[in-house]
Amino acid sequence: MIRHIWILSYGTNNLWSSWIKAYHLNNSNLWEAKTPCTCSWNWRKLLHLRPLVRPLIQQYIGNGSSTSLWFDNWHPDGPLLSKWSPRVVYDSCLPIHAMVSSIVHGDSWSWPAAMSIDLFEIRSRMPFYNSNSNVNDRVRWLPSSNGTYSASSALASLRTPHPIVPWFKLVWFP
């Protein structure tokens, strides 16, 4: 299930992800999708796993055209709408489905004038922007050293480690 979330957020265009984006997501963002009452068990469980998986996926900005400004994990404080209220969207005068590219002009960030303390705080914590309009945004799986998803890194990051008990050889034979 976690691999499915990775595939949907990574943007791999295969038949399954295209169908999910068109049918279940209605071409909107995975992170903002509501859980419908009449969905399948698999889809419901996938949507319920999002809060666990979201901090493990990090977007790195290239040209900003494929990273959601409000929903994706690209800012140092995480997804902007998970930390600040939706009021900050209104204060910014940017649409809810804006991409990061909408606040990039040339080689620097170009936010609208700060009309609220929240928007000022977001702007003050912005990372350094290295202008490169020829490079696409990258998605990185944080638990893995090479940035690509693996089941072992997902298991290691989500499970609670327990110490080895002295009687484990009674249960697990060598």
Coordinates of N, CA and C in Angstrom, one line a residue:
M1 N 0.8 -1.2 0.0 CA 0.0 0.0 0.0 C 0.9 1.3 0.0
I2 N 1.9 1.2 0.8 CA 2.8 2.4 0.8 C 3.5 2.6 -0.5
R3 N 3.8 1.6 -1.2 CA 4.4 1.7 -2.5 C 3.4 2.4 -3.5
H4 N 2.1 2.1 -3.3 CA 1.1 2.8 -4.2 C 1.1 4.3 -3.9
I5 N 1.2 4.7 -2.7 CA 1.3 6.1 -2.4 C 2.5 6.7 -3.0
W6 N 3.7 6.0 -2.9 CA 4.9 6.5 -3.5 C 4.7 6.7 -5.0
I7 N 4.1 5.7 -5.7 CA 3.9 5.8 -7.1 C 3.0 6.9 -7.5
L8 N 2.0 7.2 -6.7 CA 1.1 8.3 -7.0 C 1.7 9.6 -6.8
S9 N 2.6 9.7 -5.7 CA 3.2 11.0 -5.4 C 4.4 11.2 -6.3
Y10 N 5.1 10.2 -6.7 CA 6.3 10.3 -7.6 C 5.9 10.7 -9.0
G11 N 4.7 10.4 -9.4 CA 4.3 10.9 -10.7 C 4.5 9.9 -11.9
T12 N 4.8 8.6 -11.5 CA 5.0 7.6 -12.6 C 3.7 7.5 -13.4
N13 N 3.9 7.6 -14.7 CA 2.7 7.5 -15.5 C 2.6 6.1 -16.1
N14 N 2.0 5.2 -15.3 CA 1.6 3.9 -15.8 C 0.1 3.8 -15.9
L15 N -0.4 2.7 -16.4 CA -1.9 2.6 -16.5 C -2.6 2.7 -15.2
W16 N -2.1 2.1 -14.2 CA -2.8 2.1 -12.9 C -2.8 3.5 -12.3
S17 N -1.7 4.2 -12.3 CA -1.6 5.6 -11.7 C -2.5 6.5 -12.5
S18 N -2.5 6.4 -13.8 CA -3.3 7.2 -14.7 C -4.8 7.0 -14.3
W19 N -5.2 5.7 -14.1 CA -6.6 5.4 -13.8 C -7.0 6.0 -12.5
I20 N -6.1 5.8 -11.5 CA -6.4 6.3 -10.1 C -6.5 7.8 -10.1
K21 N -5.6 8.5 -10.8 CA -5.7 10.0 -10.9 C -6.9 10.4 -11.6
A22 N -7.4 9.7 -12.6 CA -8.6 10.2 -13.3 C -9.9 9.7 -12.6
Y23 N -9.9 8.5 -12.0 CA -11.1 8.0 -11.4 C -11.3 8.4 -10.0
H24 N -10.3 8.1 -9.2 CA -10.4 8.4 -7.7 C -10.0 9.8 -7.3
L25 N -9.0 10.4 -7.9 CA -8.5 11.7 -7.5 C -9.1 12.8 -8.4
N26 N -9.8 12.5 -9.4 CA -10.4 13.5 -10.3 C -9.4 14.5 -10.7
N27 N -8.1 14.1 -11.0 CA -7.0 14.9 -11.4 C -6.7 16.0 -10.4
S28 N -6.9 15.7 -9.1 CA -6.5 16.6 -8.0 C -5.3 16.0 -7.3
N29 N -5.0 16.6 -6.2 CA -3.8 16.2 -5.4 C -4.1 15.0 -4.5
L30 N -3.2 14.0 -4.4 CA -3.4 12.9 -3.5 C -3.6 13.3 -2.1
W31 N -2.8 14.3 -1.6 CA -2.8 14.7 -0.2 C -4.1 15.4 0.2
E32 N -4.9 15.9 -0.7 CA -6.1 16.6 -0.4 C -7.4 15.8 -0.6
A33 N -7.2 14.6 -1.2 CA -8.4 13.8 -1.5 C -9.2 13.4 -0.3
K34 N -10.5 13.5 -0.4 CA -11.3 13.0 0.7 C -11.6 11.5 0.6
T35 N -11.9 10.9 1.7 CA -12.2 9.5 1.7 C -13.7 9.3 1.5
P36 N -14.2 8.8 0.3 CA -15.6 8.7 0.1 C -16.2 7.6 0.9
C37 N -17.5 7.6 1.1 CA -18.2 6.6 1.8 C -18.3 5.3 1.0
T38 N -18.3 5.4 -0.3 CA -18.6 4.2 -1.1 C -17.3 3.7 -1.8
C39 N -16.2 3.9 -1.3 CA -14.9 3.5 -1.9 C -14.6 2.1 -1.5
S40 N -13.7 1.5 -2.2 CA -13.2 0.1 -1.9 C -12.4 0.1 -0.6
W41 N -12.2 -1.1 0.0 CA -11.4 -1.2 1.2 C -10.0 -0.8 0.9
N42 N -9.4 -1.2 -0.2 CA -8.1 -0.9 -0.6 C -7.9 0.6 -0.7
W43 N -8.8 1.3 -1.4 CA -8.6 2.8 -1.5 C -8.7 3.5 -0.2
R44 N -9.7 3.0 0.7 CA -9.8 3.6 2.0 C -8.6 3.5 2.8
K45 N -8.0 2.3 2.8 CA -6.8 2.0 3.6 C -5.6 2.9 3.0
L46 N -5.5 3.0 1.7 CA -4.4 3.8 1.1 C -4.6 5.2 1.6
L47 N -5.8 5.8 1.6 CA -6.0 7.1 2.0 C -5.7 7.3 3.5
H48 N -6.0 6.3 4.3 CA -5.7 6.4 5.8 C -4.2 6.3 6.1
L49 N -3.4 5.7 5.2 CA -2.0 5.7 5.4 C -1.2 7.0 5.1
R50 N -1.9 7.9 4.4 CA -1.2 9.1 4.0 C -0.6 9.9 5.1
P51 N -1.2 10.1 6.3 CA -0.5 10.8 7.4 C 0.8 10.1 7.8
L52 N 0.9 8.8 7.7 CA 2.1 8.1 8.1 C 3.2 8.3 7.1
V53 N 2.8 8.3 5.8 CA 3.8 8.3 4.7 C 4.2 9.7 4.3
R54 N 3.3 10.7 4.5 CA 3.6 12.1 4.0 C 4.9 12.6 4.5
P55 N 5.3 12.5 5.7 CA 6.6 13.1 6.2 C 7.8 12.4 5.6
L56 N 7.6 11.2 5.0 CA 8.7 10.4 4.5 C 9.0 10.7 3.0
I57 N 8.2 11.5 2.4 CA 8.3 11.9 1.0 C 8.7 13.4 0.9
Q58 N 9.8 13.7 0.3 CA 10.2 15.1 0.2 C 10.4 15.5 -1.2
Q59 N 9.9 16.7 -1.6 CA 10.0 17.2 -2.9 C 11.2 18.2 -2.9
Y60 N 12.0 18.2 -4.0 CA 13.1 19.1 -4.2 C 12.8 19.9 -5.4
I61 N 12.8 21.2 -5.3 CA 12.4 22.1 -6.4 C 13.4 22.2 -7.5
G62 N 13.0 22.0 -8.7 CA 13.7 22.3 -9.9 C 13.1 23.5 -10.5
N63 N 12.1 23.3 -11.4 CA 11.4 24.4 -12.0 C 10.1 24.7 -11.3
G64 N 9.7 23.8 -10.3 CA 8.5 24.0 -9.5 C 7.2 23.7 -10.2
S65 N 7.2 23.2 -11.4 CA 6.0 23.0 -12.2 C 5.2 21.7 -11.8
S66 N 5.8 20.8 -11.0 CA 5.1 19.6 -10.6 C 4.9 19.5 -9.1
T67 N 5.2 20.5 -8.4 CA 5.1 20.4 -6.9 C 4.0 21.4 -6.5
S68 N 3.0 20.8 -5.7 CA 1.9 21.7 -5.2 C 2.5 22.6 -4.1
L69 N 2.1 23.9 -4.3 CA 2.6 24.9 -3.3 C 2.0 24.6 -1.9
W70 N 0.8 24.2 -1.8 CA 0.1 24.1 -0.5 C 0.1 22.7 0.1
F71 N 0.2 21.7 -0.7 CA 0.0 20.3 -0.3 C 1.2 19.4 -0.2
D72 N 2.2 19.7 -1.0 CA 3.4 18.8 -1.1 C 4.4 19.2 0.0
N73 N 5.3 18.3 0.3 CA 6.3 18.5 1.4 C 7.6 19.0 0.7
W74 N 7.6 20.3 0.5 CA 8.8 20.9 -0.1 C 9.4 22.0 0.8
H75 N 8.6 22.6 1.6 CA 9.0 23.7 2.5 C 9.7 23.1 3.7
P76 N 10.7 23.8 4.3 CA 11.3 23.3 5.6 C 10.4 22.9 6.7
D77 N 9.2 23.6 6.7 CA 8.2 23.3 7.8 C 7.3 22.2 7.4
G78 N 7.4 21.6 6.2 CA 6.5 20.5 5.7 C 5.4 21.1 4.8
P79 N 4.4 20.3 4.6 CA 3.3 20.8 3.7 C 2.7 22.1 4.4
L80 N 2.5 23.1 3.6 CA 2.1 24.4 4.2 C 0.7 24.3 4.8
L81 N -0.2 23.6 4.2 CA -1.6 23.6 4.7 C -1.7 22.6 5.9
S82 N -0.7 21.8 6.2 CA -0.7 21.0 7.4 C -0.3 21.8 8.6
K83 N 0.5 22.9 8.4 CA 1.0 23.7 9.5 C 0.2 24.9 9.7
W84 N -0.3 25.6 8.6 CA -1.0 26.8 8.7 C -2.5 26.6 8.3
S85 N -3.3 27.5 8.7 CA -4.7 27.3 8.3 C -5.0 27.7 6.9
P86 N -6.1 27.3 6.3 CA -6.4 27.7 4.9 C -6.5 29.2 4.7
R87 N -6.6 29.9 5.7 CA -6.7 31.4 5.6 C -5.4 31.9 4.9
V88 N -4.3 31.2 5.1 CA -3.1 31.7 4.5 C -3.2 31.7 2.9
V89 N -4.0 30.7 2.4 CA -4.2 30.7 0.9 C -4.9 31.9 0.5
Y90 N -5.9 32.3 1.2 CA -6.7 33.5 0.9 C -5.8 34.7 1.0
D91 N -5.0 34.8 2.1 CA -4.1 36.0 2.2 C -3.1 36.1 1.2
S92 N -2.7 35.0 0.6 CA -1.6 35.0 -0.4 C -2.1 35.4 -1.8
C93 N -3.5 35.3 -2.0 CA -4.1 35.6 -3.3 C -3.7 34.6 -4.4
L94 N -3.2 33.4 -4.0 CA -2.9 32.4 -4.9 C -3.9 31.3 -4.8
P95 N -4.2 30.6 -5.9 CA -5.2 29.5 -5.9 C -4.8 28.3 -5.0
I96 N -5.7 27.6 -4.6 CA -5.4 26.4 -3.8 C -4.6 25.3 -4.5
H97 N -4.8 25.3 -5.8 CA -4.1 24.3 -6.7 C -2.8 24.9 -7.3
A98 N -2.3 26.0 -6.7 CA -1.1 26.6 -7.3 C 0.1 25.7 -7.2
M99 N 1.0 25.8 -8.1 CA 2.3 25.1 -8.1 C 3.4 26.0 -7.6
V100 N 4.5 25.4 -7.1 CA 5.6 26.2 -6.6 C 6.1 27.2 -7.7
S101 N 6.0 26.8 -9.0 CA 6.4 27.6 -10.1 C 5.7 29.0 -10.1
S102 N 4.5 29.1 -9.5 CA 3.8 30.3 -9.5 C 4.4 31.4 -8.5
I103 N 5.3 31.0 -7.7 CA 6.0 31.9 -6.8 C 7.5 32.1 -7.1
V104 N 7.9 31.5 -8.3 CA 9.3 31.6 -8.7 C 9.3 32.5 -10.0
H105 N 10.1 33.6 -9.9 CA 10.3 34.5 -11.0 C 11.8 34.7 -11.2
G106 N 12.3 34.2 -12.3 CA 13.8 34.4 -12.5 C 14.5 33.4 -11.6
D107 N 15.4 34.0 -10.8 CA 16.2 33.1 -9.9 C 15.9 33.4 -8.5
S108 N 14.7 33.8 -8.2 CA 14.4 34.0 -6.8 C 12.9 33.8 -6.5
W109 N 12.6 33.7 -5.2 CA 11.2 33.5 -4.8 C 10.5 34.8 -5.0
S110 N 9.2 34.8 -5.4 CA 8.4 36.0 -5.6 C 7.0 35.8 -5.0
W111 N 6.9 35.9 -3.7 CA 5.6 35.7 -3.0 C 4.8 37.1 -3.2
P112 N 3.5 37.0 -3.1 CA 2.8 38.3 -3.0 C 3.1 38.9 -1.7
A113 N 2.7 40.2 -1.6 CA 3.0 40.9 -0.3 C 2.4 40.2 0.9
A114 N 3.1 40.2 2.0 CA 2.7 39.5 3.2 C 1.5 40.3 3.8
M115 N 0.3 39.7 3.7 CA -0.9 40.3 4.3 C -1.2 39.7 5.6
S116 N -0.5 38.8 6.1 CA -0.8 38.1 7.4 C 0.6 37.7 8.0
I117 N 0.5 37.5 9.3 CA 1.7 37.1 10.0 C 2.1 35.7 9.6
D118 N 1.1 34.8 9.3 CA 1.4 33.5 8.8 C 2.2 33.5 7.5
L119 N 1.7 34.3 6.6 CA 2.4 34.4 5.3 C 3.8 35.0 5.4
F120 N 4.0 35.9 6.3 CA 5.3 36.5 6.6 C 6.2 35.4 7.1
E121 N 5.7 34.6 8.0 CA 6.5 33.5 8.6 C 6.9 32.4 7.6
I122 N 5.9 32.1 6.7 CA 6.3 31.2 5.6 C 7.4 31.7 4.7
R123 N 7.3 33.0 4.4 CA 8.3 33.6 3.5 C 9.6 33.7 4.2
S124 N 9.6 33.9 5.5 CA 10.9 34.1 6.2 C 11.7 32.8 6.3
R125 N 11.0 31.6 6.2 CA 11.6 30.3 6.4 C 11.8 29.6 5.0
M126 N 11.7 30.3 4.0 CA 11.9 29.7 2.6 C 13.3 29.3 2.4
P127 N 13.5 28.1 1.8 CA 14.9 27.7 1.5 C 15.5 28.5 0.4
F128 N 16.8 28.4 0.3 CA 17.5 29.1 -0.8 C 17.1 28.4 -2.1
Y129 N 16.8 29.3 -3.1 CA 16.3 28.8 -4.4 C 17.5 28.8 -5.4
N130 N 17.8 27.7 -5.9 CA 18.9 27.6 -6.9 C 18.2 27.5 -8.2
S131 N 18.2 28.6 -9.0 CA 17.4 28.7 -10.2 C 17.9 27.7 -11.3
N132 N 17.0 26.8 -11.7 CA 17.3 25.9 -12.8 C 15.9 25.5 -13.4
S133 N 15.5 26.3 -14.4 CA 14.2 26.1 -15.0 C 14.2 24.9 -16.0
N134 N 15.4 24.3 -16.3 CA 15.5 23.2 -17.2 C 15.4 21.8 -16.4
V135 N 15.4 21.9 -15.1 CA 15.4 20.6 -14.3 C 14.0 20.5 -13.7
N136 N 13.4 19.3 -13.8 CA 12.2 19.0 -13.2 C 12.3 18.8 -11.7
D137 N 11.2 18.9 -11.0 CA 11.2 18.7 -9.5 C 11.6 17.2 -9.3
R138 N 12.2 17.0 -8.1 CA 12.5 15.6 -7.8 C 11.8 15.2 -6.5
V139 N 11.5 13.9 -6.4 CA 10.8 13.4 -5.2 C 11.8 12.4 -4.6
R140 N 12.0 12.5 -3.3 CA 12.9 11.7 -2.6 C 12.2 10.9 -1.4
W141 N 12.5 9.6 -1.3 CA 12.0 8.8 -0.2 C 13.0 8.9 0.9
L142 N 12.7 9.7 2.0 CA 13.7 10.0 3.0 C 14.3 8.9 3.8
P143 N 13.5 7.8 4.1 CA 14.2 6.7 4.8 C 15.3 6.0 4.1
S144 N 15.3 6.1 2.8 CA 16.3 5.4 2.0 C 17.5 6.3 1.7
S145 N 18.7 5.7 1.7 CA 19.9 6.5 1.5 C 20.0 7.0 0.1
N146 N 19.5 6.2 -0.9 CA 19.6 6.7 -2.3 C 18.3 7.4 -2.7
G147 N 17.3 7.6 -1.9 CA 16.1 8.4 -2.2 C 15.1 7.7 -3.0
T148 N 15.2 6.4 -3.2 CA 14.2 5.6 -3.9 C 13.5 4.7 -2.9
Y149 N 12.2 4.5 -3.2 CA 11.4 3.6 -2.3 C 11.9 2.2 -2.3
S150 N 11.9 1.6 -1.1 CA 12.1 0.2 -0.9 C 11.2 -0.3 0.2
A151 N 10.7 -1.5 0.1 CA 9.8 -2.1 1.2 C 10.6 -2.2 2.5
S152 N 11.8 -2.5 2.4 CA 12.6 -2.6 3.7 C 12.8 -1.3 4.4
S153 N 13.0 -0.2 3.6 CA 13.1 1.1 4.3 C 11.8 1.6 4.8
A154 N 10.7 1.2 4.1 CA 9.4 1.6 4.6 C 9.1 0.9 5.9
L155 N 9.4 -0.4 6.0 CA 9.2 -1.2 7.2 C 10.0 -0.7 8.3
A156 N 11.3 -0.4 8.0 CA 12.2 0.1 9.1 C 11.7 1.5 9.6
S157 N 11.2 2.3 8.8 CA 10.8 3.6 9.2 C 9.5 3.7 10.0
L158 N 8.6 2.7 9.7 CA 7.2 2.7 10.3 C 7.1 1.8 11.5
R159 N 7.9 0.8 11.6 CA 7.7 -0.1 12.7 C 8.4 0.3 14.0
T160 N 7.9 -0.1 15.1 CA 8.5 0.2 16.4 C 9.6 -0.9 16.7
P161 N 10.8 -0.5 16.8 CA 11.8 -1.6 17.1 C 11.7 -2.1 18.6
H162 N 11.8 -3.3 18.8 CA 11.7 -3.9 20.1 C 13.0 -4.7 20.4
P163 N 13.5 -4.7 21.6 CA 14.7 -5.5 21.9 C 14.5 -7.0 21.7
I164 N 15.5 -7.7 21.4 CA 15.4 -9.1 21.3 C 15.3 -9.8 22.7
V165 N 14.3 -10.6 22.8 CA 14.0 -11.2 24.1 C 14.8 -12.5 24.2
P166 N 15.2 -12.9 25.4 CA 16.0 -14.0 25.6 C 15.4 -15.4 25.1
W167 N 14.1 -15.4 25.1 CA 13.4 -16.7 24.7 C 13.1 -16.8 23.2
F168 N 13.7 -15.9 22.4 CA 13.4 -16.0 20.9 C 13.7 -17.3 20.3
K169 N 14.8 -18.0 20.7 CA 15.2 -19.2 20.1 C 14.2 -20.3 20.4
L170 N 13.3 -20.2 21.4 CA 12.3 -21.2 21.6 C 11.2 -21.1 20.6
V171 N 11.0 -19.9 20.0 CA 10.0 -19.7 19.1 C 10.5 -19.8 17.6
W172 N 11.7 -19.2 17.4 CA 12.3 -19.2 16.0 C 13.4 -20.2 16.0
F173 N 13.3 -21.2 15.3 CA 14.3 -22.3 15.3 C 15.5 -21.8 14.3
P174 N 16.7 -22.1 14.7 CA 17.9 -21.7 13.9 C 17.9 -22.4 12.5

